């Protein structure tokens, strides 16, 4: 808000009345105006002279109104807005090249700009802007092989934004492994999405601990078990070695026994003792360890401990260890009231212990709702206790009971529970554990509870009859989960889900990327009233470059974005889409390999576009190497 107030104050000082701040909508965007003002990808015919009163009169409409953006006073984030203003003066407004501005007529025909430059203010004045932009795009699209070679021979030239290149070059799909390995000494952000074995090998073997740890410290690590093991061995910090071991186990890596031996030696023994894959032969040593934290951890493996070790832990001198042992002991042996009364914090007992009939009967009717709430999910609760809680006056307690695995479906249907169909839901662990049991999946797919059916739909594979049933489920989240997770999801359902869902953070390629998603017959959607369906037309093998060209001019931005990523896009259309009103369309066009080299080279030298432009796969590898060298020099100077 303060940023906007500062802009409005500046405009008032320039003699302009602010009418409103507005999104570009279908208008020419401010970002493209800034590029033209800096002389990047600019059409011919620009006037390079002082902006006299005549040009301002051509800019303003009958009411003296036009659009303006001021350098350093951006509104609207990545897709910045125009500010609509009114000018009632006779001469030129008090706008200057310091800090710089770009102005657009309301009809999009006239562009005026003045920005600072190395040789003084740079002035631009253009009329017939849409026509000139079309002419410039067509001219750029006629670029010859010789012209392309000349352009790339001159890059990087005088690099303006090498730090932006460093941030983006690792995401260029044509960058060879050896270039990305060199990039490890310059910039690490690309490792968050890197799945190249040679690059990851180099990263986990790198002498810099920041580089070694980056591949593991990502949302979805791509490391193999061997790479995890090498990363752990190379880590000098005992605590971080255990941390990486925890991450490795969480991502399903198989760690060798001798690695556990090493992790258990030293100051992080207590943390290492908690690793889920710890071999059982270590347990006697843990149960007798001098550190009570280690002995407490041993209690979590109660079923793997010999009776003498259990007895020893139950009589431990440390209260915390003794309590942990007691709780573990009573997962099998019913806990009497007198033992429960001695617990310093009874919640864990309520959630996990087997209780004596007398104690349970009292607790399921306890006045404290939190006590009953903790009991509701206790897997060792008796059938009688479950029946009592199924009638609890609190809705969330009954809802927890309704999700218990020990209910049959008739019992579950009898429990009054409340489910918000729009709320986020997670896969129930006990249902996930049955994903490989076809009979269980058939039974649970008939459940009256949508969260159970959603959990069934998360299975990688399901029997055909279960898939058929879930594909018609009345809960559309069941159908969504089936589309995201089940490789057996049917094509017609995937297409139905696509009408209202185009991917999540965890499943960005589903349903469209599903192996069963239809690929043929999609051209029939080229004229569909819904833009989401028109996007599919170009996935059809029968689609043509003419279809790409038509959809590149679609009224909906998402359709134009799909055209902008198509490798059949014409060079002229790729250049034209750089001026699209939607930021994501412009960025997609910057990455299209059909973009003319002269245009792309200009984008490489623009602050706003350098990071995206350097990811374009059409940049020759020798040019990428030169760009990396410039970026490395800039990063080293900054350090």
GROMACS .gro file of C-alpha atoms in nm, residues 224-226 228-230 232 241-242 244-249 252-260 263 275 277 279:
model
   28
  224UNK     CA    1   1.997  -4.298  -0.523
  225UNK     CA    2   2.074  -4.511  -0.217
  226UNK     CA    3   2.442  -4.510  -0.314
  228UNK     CA    4   2.277  -4.097  -0.001
  229UNK     CA    5   2.540  -4.326   0.150
  230UNK     CA    6   2.826  -4.125  -0.001
  232UNK     CA    7   2.641  -3.934   0.472
  241UNK     CA    8   2.522  -3.720   0.923
  242UNK     CA    9   2.230  -3.850   1.126
  244UNK     CA   10   2.090  -3.706   0.619
  245UNK     CA   11   2.040  -4.065   0.731
  246UNK     CA   12   1.691  -3.972   0.851
  247UNK     CA   13   1.616  -3.809   0.515
  248UNK     CA   14   1.754  -4.110   0.330
  249UNK     CA   15   1.534  -4.350   0.527
  252UNK     CA   16   1.325  -4.520   0.094
  253UNK     CA   17   1.704  -4.547   0.064
  254UNK     CA   18   1.863  -4.870   0.187
  255UNK     CA   19   2.151  -4.801   0.425
  256UNK     CA   20   2.413  -5.069   0.496
  257UNK     CA   21   2.465  -5.211   0.845
  258UNK     CA   22   2.817  -5.072   0.881
  259UNK     CA   23   2.681  -4.720   0.828
  260UNK     CA   24   2.456  -4.762   1.130
  263UNK     CA   25   2.638  -4.336   1.317
  275UNK     CA   26   1.663  -4.428   1.291
  277UNK     CA   27   1.607  -4.898   0.989
  279UNK     CA   28   1.933  -5.336   1.282
   0.00000   0.00000   0.00000
